[in-house]
mmCIF file with all atom_site columns, C-alpha atoms in Angstrom:
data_model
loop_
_atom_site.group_PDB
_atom_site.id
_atom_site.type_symbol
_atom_site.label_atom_id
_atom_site.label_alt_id
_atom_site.label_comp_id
_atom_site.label_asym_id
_atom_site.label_entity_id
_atom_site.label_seq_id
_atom_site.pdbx_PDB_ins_code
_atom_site.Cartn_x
_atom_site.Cartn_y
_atom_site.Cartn_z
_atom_site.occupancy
_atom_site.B_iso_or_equiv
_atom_site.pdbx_formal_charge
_atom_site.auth_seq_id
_atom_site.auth_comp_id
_atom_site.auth_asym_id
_atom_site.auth_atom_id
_atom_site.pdbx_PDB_model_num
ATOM 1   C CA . UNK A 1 1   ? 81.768  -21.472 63.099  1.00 59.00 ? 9   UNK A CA 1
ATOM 2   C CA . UNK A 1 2   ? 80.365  -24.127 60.790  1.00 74.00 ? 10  UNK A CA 1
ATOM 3   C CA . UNK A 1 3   ? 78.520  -27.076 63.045  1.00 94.00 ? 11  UNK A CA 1
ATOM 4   C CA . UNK A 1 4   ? 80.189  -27.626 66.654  1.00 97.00 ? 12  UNK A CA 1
ATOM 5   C CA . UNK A 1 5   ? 79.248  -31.224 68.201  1.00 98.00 ? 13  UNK A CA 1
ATOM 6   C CA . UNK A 1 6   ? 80.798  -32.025 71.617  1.00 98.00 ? 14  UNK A CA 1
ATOM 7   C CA . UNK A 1 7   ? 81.651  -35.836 71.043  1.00 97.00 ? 15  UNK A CA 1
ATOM 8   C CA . UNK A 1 8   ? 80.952  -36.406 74.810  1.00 94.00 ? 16  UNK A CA 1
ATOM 9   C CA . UNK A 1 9   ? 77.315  -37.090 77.084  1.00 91.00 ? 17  UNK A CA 1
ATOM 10  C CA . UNK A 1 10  ? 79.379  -35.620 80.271  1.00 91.00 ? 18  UNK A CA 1
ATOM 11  C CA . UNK A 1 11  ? 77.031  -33.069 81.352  1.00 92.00 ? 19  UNK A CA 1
ATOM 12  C CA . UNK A 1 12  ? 79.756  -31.209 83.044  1.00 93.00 ? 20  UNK A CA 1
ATOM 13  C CA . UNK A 1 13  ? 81.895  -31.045 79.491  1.00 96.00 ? 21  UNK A CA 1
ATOM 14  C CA . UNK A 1 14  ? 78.133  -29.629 78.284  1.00 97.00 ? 22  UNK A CA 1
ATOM 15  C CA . UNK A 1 15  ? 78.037  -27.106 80.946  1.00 96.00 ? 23  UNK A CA 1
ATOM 16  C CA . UNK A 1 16  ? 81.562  -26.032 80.597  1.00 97.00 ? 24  UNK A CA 1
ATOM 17  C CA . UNK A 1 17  ? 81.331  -25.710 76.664  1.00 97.00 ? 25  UNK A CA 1
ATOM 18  C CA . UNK A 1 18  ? 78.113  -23.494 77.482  1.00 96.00 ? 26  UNK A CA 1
ATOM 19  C CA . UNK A 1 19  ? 80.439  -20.908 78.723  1.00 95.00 ? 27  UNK A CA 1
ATOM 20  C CA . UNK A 1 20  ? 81.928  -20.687 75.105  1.00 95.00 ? 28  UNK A CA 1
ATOM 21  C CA . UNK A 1 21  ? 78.761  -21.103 72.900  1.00 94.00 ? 29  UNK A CA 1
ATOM 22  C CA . UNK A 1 22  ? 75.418  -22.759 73.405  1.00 94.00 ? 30  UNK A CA 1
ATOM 23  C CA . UNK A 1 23  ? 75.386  -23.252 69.500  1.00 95.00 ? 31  UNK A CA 1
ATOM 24  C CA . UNK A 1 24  ? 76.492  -27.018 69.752  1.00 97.00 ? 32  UNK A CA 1
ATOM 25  C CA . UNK A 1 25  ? 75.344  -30.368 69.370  1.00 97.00 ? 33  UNK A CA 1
ATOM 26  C CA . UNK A 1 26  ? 75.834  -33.525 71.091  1.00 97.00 ? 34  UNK A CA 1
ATOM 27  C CA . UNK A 1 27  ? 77.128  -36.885 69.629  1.00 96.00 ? 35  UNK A CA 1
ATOM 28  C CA . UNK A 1 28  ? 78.441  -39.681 72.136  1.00 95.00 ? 36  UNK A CA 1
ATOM 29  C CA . UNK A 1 29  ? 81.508  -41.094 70.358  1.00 93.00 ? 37  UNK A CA 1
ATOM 30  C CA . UNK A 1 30  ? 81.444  -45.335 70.336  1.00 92.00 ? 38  UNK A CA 1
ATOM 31  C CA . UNK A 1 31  ? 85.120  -45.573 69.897  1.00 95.00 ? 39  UNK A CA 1
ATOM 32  C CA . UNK A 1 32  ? 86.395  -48.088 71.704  1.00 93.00 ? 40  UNK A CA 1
ATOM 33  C CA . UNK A 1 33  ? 88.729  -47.257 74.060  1.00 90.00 ? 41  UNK A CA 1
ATOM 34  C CA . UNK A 1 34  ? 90.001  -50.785 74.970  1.00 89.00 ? 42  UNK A CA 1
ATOM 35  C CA . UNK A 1 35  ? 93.154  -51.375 73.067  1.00 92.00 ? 43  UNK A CA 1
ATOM 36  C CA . UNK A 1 36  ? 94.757  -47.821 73.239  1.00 95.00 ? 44  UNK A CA 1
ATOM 37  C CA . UNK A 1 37  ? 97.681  -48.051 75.145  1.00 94.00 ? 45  UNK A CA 1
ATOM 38  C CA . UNK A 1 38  ? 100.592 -44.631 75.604  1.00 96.00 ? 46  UNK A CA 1
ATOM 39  C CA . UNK A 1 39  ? 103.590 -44.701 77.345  1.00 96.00 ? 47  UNK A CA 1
ATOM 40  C CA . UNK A 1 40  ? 102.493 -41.849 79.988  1.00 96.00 ? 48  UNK A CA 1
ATOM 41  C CA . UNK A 1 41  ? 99.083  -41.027 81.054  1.00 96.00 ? 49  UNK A CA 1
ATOM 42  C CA . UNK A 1 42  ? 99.660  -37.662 79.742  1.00 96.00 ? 50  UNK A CA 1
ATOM 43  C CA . UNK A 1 43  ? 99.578  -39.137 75.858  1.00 97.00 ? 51  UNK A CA 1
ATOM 44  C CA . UNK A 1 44  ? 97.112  -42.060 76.664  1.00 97.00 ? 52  UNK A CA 1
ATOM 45  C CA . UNK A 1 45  ? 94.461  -38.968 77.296  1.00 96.00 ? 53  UNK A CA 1
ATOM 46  C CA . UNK A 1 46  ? 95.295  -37.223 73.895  1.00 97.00 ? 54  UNK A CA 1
ATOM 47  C CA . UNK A 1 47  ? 95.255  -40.762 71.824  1.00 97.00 ? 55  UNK A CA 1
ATOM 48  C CA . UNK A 1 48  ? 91.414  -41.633 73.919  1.00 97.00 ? 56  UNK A CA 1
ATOM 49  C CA . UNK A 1 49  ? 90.526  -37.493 72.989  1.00 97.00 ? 57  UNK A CA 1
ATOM 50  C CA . UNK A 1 50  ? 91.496  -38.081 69.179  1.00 97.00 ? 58  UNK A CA 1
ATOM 51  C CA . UNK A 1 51  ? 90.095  -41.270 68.430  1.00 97.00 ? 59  UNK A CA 1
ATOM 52  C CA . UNK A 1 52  ? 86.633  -39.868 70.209  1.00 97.00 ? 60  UNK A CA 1
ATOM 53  C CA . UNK A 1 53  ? 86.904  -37.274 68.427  1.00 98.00 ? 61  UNK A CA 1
ATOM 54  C CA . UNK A 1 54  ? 87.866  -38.944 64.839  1.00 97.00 ? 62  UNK A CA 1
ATOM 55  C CA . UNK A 1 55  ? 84.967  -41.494 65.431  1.00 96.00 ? 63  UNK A CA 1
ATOM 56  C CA . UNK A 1 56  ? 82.279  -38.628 64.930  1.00 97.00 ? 64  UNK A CA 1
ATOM 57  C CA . UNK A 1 57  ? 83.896  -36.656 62.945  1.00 96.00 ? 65  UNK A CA 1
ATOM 58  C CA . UNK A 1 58  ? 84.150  -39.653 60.303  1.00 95.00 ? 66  UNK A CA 1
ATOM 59  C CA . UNK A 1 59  ? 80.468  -39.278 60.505  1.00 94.00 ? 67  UNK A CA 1
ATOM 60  C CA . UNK A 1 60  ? 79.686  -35.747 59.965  1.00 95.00 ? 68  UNK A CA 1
ATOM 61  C CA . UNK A 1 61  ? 81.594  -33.996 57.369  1.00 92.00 ? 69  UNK A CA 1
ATOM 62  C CA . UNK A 1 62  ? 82.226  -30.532 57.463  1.00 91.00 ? 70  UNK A CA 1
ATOM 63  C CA . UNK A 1 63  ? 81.276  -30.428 61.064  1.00 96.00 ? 71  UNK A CA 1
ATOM 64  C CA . UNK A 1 64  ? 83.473  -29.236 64.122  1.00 97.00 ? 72  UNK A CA 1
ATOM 65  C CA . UNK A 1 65  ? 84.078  -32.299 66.495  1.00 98.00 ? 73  UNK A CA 1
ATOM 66  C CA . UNK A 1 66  ? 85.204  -31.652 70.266  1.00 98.00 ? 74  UNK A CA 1
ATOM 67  C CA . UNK A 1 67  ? 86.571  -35.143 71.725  1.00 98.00 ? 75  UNK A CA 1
ATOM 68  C CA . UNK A 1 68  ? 87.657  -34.933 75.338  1.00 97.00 ? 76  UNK A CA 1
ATOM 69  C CA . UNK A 1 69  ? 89.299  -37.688 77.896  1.00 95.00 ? 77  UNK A CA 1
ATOM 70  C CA . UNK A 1 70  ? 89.953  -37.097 81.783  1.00 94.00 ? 78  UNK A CA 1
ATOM 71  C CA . UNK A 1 71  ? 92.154  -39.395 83.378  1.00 94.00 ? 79  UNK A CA 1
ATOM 72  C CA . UNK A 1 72  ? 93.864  -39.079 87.220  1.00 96.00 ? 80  UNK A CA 1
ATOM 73  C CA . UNK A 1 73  ? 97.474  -40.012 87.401  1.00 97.00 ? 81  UNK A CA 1
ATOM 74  C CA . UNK A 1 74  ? 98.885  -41.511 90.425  1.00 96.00 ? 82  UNK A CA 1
ATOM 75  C CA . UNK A 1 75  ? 102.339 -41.835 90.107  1.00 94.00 ? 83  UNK A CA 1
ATOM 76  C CA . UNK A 1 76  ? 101.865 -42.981 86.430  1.00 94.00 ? 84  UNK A CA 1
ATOM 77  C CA . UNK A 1 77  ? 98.822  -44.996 87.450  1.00 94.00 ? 85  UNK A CA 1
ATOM 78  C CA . UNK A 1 78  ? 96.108  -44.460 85.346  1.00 94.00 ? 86  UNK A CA 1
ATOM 79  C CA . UNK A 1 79  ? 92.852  -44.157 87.847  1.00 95.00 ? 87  UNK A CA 1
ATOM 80  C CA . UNK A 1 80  ? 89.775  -44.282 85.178  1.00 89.00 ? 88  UNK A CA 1
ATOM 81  C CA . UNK A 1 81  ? 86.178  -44.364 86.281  1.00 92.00 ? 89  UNK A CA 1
ATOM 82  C CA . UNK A 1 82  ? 85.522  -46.802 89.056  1.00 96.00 ? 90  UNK A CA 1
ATOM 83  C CA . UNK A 1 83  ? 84.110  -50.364 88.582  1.00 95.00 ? 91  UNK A CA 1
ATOM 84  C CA . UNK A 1 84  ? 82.504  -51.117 91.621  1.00 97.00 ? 92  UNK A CA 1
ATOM 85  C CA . UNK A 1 85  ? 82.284  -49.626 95.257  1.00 97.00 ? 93  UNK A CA 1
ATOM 86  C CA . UNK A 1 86  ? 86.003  -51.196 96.154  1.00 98.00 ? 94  UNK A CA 1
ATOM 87  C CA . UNK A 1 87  ? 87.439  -49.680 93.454  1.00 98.00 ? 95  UNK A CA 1
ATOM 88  C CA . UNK A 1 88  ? 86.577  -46.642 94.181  1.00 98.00 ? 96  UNK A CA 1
ATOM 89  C CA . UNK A 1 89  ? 87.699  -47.023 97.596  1.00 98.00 ? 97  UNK A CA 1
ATOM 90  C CA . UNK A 1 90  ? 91.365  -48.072 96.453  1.00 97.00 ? 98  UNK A CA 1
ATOM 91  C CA . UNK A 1 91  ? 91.366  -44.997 94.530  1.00 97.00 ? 99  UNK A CA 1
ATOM 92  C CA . UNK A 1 92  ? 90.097  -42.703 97.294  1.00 98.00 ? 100 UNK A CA 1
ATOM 93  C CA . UNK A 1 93  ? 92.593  -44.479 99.821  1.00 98.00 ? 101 UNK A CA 1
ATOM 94  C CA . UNK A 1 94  ? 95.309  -43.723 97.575  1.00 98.00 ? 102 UNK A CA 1
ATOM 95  C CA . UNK A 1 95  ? 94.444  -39.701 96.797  1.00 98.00 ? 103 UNK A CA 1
ATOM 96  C CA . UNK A 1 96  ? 94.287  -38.978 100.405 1.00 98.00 ? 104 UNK A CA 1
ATOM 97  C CA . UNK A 1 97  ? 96.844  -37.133 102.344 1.00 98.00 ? 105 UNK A CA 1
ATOM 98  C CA . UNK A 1 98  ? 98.889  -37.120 98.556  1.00 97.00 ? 106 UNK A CA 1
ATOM 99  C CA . UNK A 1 99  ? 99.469  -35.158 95.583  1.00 98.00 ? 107 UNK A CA 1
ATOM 100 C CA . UNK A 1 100 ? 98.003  -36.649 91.613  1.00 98.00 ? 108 UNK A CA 1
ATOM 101 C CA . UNK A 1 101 ? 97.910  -35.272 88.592  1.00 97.00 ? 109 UNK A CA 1
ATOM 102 C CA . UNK A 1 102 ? 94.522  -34.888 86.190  1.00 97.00 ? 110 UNK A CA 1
ATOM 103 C CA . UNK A 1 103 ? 95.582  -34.805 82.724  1.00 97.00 ? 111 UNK A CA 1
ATOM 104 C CA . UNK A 1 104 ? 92.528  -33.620 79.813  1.00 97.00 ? 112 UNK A CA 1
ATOM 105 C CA . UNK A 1 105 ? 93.497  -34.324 76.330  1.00 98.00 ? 113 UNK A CA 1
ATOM 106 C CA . UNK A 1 106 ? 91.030  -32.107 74.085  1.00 98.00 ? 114 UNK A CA 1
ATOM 107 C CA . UNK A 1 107 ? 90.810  -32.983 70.343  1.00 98.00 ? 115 UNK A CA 1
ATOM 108 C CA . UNK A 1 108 ? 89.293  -30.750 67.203  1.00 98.00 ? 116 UNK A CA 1
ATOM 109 C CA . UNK A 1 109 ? 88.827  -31.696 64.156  1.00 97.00 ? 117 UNK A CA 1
ATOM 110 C CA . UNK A 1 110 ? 87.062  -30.351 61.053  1.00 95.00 ? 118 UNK A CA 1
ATOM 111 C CA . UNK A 1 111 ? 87.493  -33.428 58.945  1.00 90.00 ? 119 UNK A CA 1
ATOM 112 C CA . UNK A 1 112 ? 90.283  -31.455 56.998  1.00 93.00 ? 120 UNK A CA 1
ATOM 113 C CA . UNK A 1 113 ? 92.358  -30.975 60.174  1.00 96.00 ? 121 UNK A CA 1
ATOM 114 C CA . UNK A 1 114 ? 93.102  -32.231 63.600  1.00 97.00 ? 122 UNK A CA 1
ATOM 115 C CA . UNK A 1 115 ? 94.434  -30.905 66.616  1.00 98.00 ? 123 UNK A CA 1
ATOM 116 C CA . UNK A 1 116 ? 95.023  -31.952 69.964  1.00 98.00 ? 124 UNK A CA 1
ATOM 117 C CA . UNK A 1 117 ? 96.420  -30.771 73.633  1.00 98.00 ? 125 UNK A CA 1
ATOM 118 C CA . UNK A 1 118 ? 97.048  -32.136 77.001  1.00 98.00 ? 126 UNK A CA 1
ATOM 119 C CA . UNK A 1 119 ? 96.463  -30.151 80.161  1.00 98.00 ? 127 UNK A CA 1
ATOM 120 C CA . UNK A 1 120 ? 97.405  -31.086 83.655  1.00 98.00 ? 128 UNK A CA 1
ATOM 121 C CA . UNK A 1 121 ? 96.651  -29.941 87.013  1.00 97.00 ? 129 UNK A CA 1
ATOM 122 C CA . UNK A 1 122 ? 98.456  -30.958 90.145  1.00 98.00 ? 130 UNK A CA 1
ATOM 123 C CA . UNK A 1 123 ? 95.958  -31.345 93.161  1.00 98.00 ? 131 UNK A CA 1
ATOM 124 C CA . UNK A 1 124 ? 96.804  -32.327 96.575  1.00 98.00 ? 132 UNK A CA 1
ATOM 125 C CA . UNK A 1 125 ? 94.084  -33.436 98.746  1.00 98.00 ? 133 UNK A CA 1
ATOM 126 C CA . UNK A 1 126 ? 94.076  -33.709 102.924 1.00 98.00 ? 134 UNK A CA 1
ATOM 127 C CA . UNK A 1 127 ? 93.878  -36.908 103.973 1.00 98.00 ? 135 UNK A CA 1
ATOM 128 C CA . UNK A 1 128 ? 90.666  -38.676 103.842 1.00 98.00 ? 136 UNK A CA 1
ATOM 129 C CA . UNK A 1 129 ? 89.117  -40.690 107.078 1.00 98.00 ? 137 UNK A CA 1
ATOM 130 C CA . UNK A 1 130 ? 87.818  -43.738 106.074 1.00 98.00 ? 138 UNK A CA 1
ATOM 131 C CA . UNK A 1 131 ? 84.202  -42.865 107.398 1.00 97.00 ? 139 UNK A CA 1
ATOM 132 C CA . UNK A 1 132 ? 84.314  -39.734 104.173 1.00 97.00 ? 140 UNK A CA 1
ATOM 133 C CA . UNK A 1 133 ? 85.271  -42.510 101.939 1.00 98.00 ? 141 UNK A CA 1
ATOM 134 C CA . UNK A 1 134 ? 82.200  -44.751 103.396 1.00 97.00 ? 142 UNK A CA 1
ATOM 135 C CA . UNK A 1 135 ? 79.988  -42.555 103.170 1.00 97.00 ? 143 UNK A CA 1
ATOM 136 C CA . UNK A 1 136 ? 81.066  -40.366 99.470  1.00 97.00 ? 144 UNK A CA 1
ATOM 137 C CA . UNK A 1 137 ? 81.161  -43.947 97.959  1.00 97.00 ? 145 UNK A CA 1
ATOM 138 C CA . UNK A 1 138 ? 77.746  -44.570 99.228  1.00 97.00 ? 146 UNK A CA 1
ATOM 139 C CA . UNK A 1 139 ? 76.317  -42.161 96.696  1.00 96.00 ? 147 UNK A CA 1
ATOM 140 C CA . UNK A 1 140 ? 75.741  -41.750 93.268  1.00 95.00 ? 148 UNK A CA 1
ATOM 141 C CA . UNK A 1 141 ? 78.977  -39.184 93.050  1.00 94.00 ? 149 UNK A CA 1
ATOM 142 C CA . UNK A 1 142 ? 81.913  -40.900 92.395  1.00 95.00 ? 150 UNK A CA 1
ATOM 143 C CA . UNK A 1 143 ? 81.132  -43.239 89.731  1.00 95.00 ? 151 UNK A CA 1
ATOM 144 C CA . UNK A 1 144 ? 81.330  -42.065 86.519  1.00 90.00 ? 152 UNK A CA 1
ATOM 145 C CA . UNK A 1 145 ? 84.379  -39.942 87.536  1.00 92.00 ? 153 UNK A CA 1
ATOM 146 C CA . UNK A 1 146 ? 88.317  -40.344 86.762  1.00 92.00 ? 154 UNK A CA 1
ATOM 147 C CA . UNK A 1 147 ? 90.209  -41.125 90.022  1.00 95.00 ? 155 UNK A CA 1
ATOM 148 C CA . UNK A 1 148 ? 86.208  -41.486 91.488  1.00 96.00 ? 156 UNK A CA 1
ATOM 149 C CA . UNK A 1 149 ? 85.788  -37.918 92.912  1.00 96.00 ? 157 UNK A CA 1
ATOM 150 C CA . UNK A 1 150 ? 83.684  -34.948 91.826  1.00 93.00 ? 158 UNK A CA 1
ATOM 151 C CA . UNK A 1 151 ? 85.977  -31.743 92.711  1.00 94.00 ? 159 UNK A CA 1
ATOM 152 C CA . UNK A 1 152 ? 83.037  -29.692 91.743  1.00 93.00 ? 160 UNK A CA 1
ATOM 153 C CA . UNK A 1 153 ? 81.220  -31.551 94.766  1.00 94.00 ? 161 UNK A CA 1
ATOM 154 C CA . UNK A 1 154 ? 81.977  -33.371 97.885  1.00 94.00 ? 162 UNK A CA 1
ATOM 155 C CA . UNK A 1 155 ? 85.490  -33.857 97.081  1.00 95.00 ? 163 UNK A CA 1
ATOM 156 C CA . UNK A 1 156 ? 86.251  -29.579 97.322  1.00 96.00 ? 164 UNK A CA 1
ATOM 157 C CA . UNK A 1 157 ? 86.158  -30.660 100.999 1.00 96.00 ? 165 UNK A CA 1
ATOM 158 C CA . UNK A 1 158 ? 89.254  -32.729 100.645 1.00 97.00 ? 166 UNK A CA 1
ATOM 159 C CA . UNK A 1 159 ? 91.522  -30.026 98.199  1.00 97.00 ? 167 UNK A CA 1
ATOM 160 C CA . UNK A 1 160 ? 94.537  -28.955 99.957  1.00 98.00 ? 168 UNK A CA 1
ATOM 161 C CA . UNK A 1 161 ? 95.315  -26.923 97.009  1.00 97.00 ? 169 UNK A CA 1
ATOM 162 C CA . UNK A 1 162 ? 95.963  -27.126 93.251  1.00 96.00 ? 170 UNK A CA 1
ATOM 163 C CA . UNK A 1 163 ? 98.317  -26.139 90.587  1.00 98.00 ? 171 UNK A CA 1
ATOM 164 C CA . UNK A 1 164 ? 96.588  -25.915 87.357  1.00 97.00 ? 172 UNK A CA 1
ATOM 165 C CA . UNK A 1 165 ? 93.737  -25.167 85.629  1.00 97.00 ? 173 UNK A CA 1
ATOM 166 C CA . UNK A 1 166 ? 90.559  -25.978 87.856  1.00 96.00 ? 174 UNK A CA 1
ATOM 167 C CA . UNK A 1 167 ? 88.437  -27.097 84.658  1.00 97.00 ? 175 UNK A CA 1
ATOM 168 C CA . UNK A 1 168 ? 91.227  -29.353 83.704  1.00 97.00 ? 176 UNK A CA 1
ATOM 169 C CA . UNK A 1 169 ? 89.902  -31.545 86.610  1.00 95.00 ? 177 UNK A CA 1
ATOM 170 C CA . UNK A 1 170 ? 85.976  -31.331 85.762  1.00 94.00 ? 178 UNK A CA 1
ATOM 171 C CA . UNK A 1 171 ? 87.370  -32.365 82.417  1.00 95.00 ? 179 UNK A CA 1
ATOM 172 C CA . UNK A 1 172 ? 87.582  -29.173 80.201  1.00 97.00 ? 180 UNK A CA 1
ATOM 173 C CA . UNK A 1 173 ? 89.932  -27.016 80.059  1.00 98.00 ? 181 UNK A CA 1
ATOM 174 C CA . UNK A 1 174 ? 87.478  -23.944 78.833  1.00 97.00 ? 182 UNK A CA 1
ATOM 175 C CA . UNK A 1 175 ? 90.303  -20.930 77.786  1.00 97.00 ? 183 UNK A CA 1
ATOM 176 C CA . UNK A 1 176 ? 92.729  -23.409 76.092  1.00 97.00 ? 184 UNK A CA 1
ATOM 177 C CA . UNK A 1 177 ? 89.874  -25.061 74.403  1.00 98.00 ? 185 UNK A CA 1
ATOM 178 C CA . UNK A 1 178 ? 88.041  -21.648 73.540  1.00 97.00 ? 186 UNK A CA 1
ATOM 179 C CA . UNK A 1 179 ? 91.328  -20.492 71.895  1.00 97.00 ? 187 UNK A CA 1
ATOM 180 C CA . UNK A 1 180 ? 91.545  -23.618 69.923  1.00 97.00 ? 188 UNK A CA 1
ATOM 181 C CA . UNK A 1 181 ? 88.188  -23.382 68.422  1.00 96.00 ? 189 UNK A CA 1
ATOM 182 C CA . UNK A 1 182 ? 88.761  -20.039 67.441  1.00 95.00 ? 190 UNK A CA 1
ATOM 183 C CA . UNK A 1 183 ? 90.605  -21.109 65.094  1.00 93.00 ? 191 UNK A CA 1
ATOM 184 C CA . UNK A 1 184 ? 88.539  -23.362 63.282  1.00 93.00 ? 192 UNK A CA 1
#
């Protein structure tokens, strides 16, 4: 494969490429997310995944740019990362005892061409006292997470179950996005 950058500083996205290649590089994309606006969450997470991904790929011709977005649905809410302790608290409040949906819009693009998929999981978490929320919100964890939990850590206490792919929700979906590499 000709030069892979990951257009993303999550660690987790690092990890989870890792399982693919370790031949990558990393480039944090500076598009600004702002102004992009979708009818459904679903296509607001592929437009954020594309233009992350276009903004470094504009940048490094003839590379392979991964772009990536993670967004939790509530009900068509989008839940983002958290701004401040209450905000993550209103998010919390609202996943507990209920079902939401994580959407992950993946981009590639060689400069030449683009392509781009959603995934979604369904998770359903057991309701939440608000002493967990106290104290999960209290730590580092939750905020620089969509929908301000970590299912990889403190939040796998609060799954009920999930319908989906479980990478999906750390924010890449590794077999889908495997398979679309491979073709580039």
């Amino acid at each position: 494969m000709k030069n892979l950058i990951l257009a993303s500083g999550s660690p987790r996205r690092k990890e989870l490429l890792s399982l693919y290649t370790t031949d990558f590089t990393i480039c944090v994309s500076d598009f600004d997310e702002s102004g992009v606006t979708a009818p459904t969450p679903a296509q607001l997470v592929e437009k954020l995944a594309r233009g992350k991904c276009l903004a470094v790929a504009k940048d490094h011709p003839g590379a392979v740019v991964l772009g990536c977005d993670t967004v939790v649905d509530v009900g068509g809410e989008v839940f983002g990362k958290p701004h401040s302790v209450e905000d993550a608290k209103r998010m919390l409040r609202a996943l507990s005892g209920a079902a939401h949906e994580v959407h992950t819009g993946v981009c590639v693009s060689d400069g030449v061409r683009t392509e781009s998929f959603v995934d979604s999981c369904r998770v359903t978490f057991f309701p939440i006292s608000e002493g967990e929320i106290d104290a999960y919100t209290a730590t580092k964890e939750p905020y620089d997470k969509a929908g301000a939990y970590a299912i990889q850590g403190r939040a796998a206490l609060w799954l009920d179950r999930l319908e989906g792919d479980y990478y999906t929700i750390m924010g890449l979906p590794v077999s889908r996005t495997a398979r679309l590499l491979s073709r580039f």
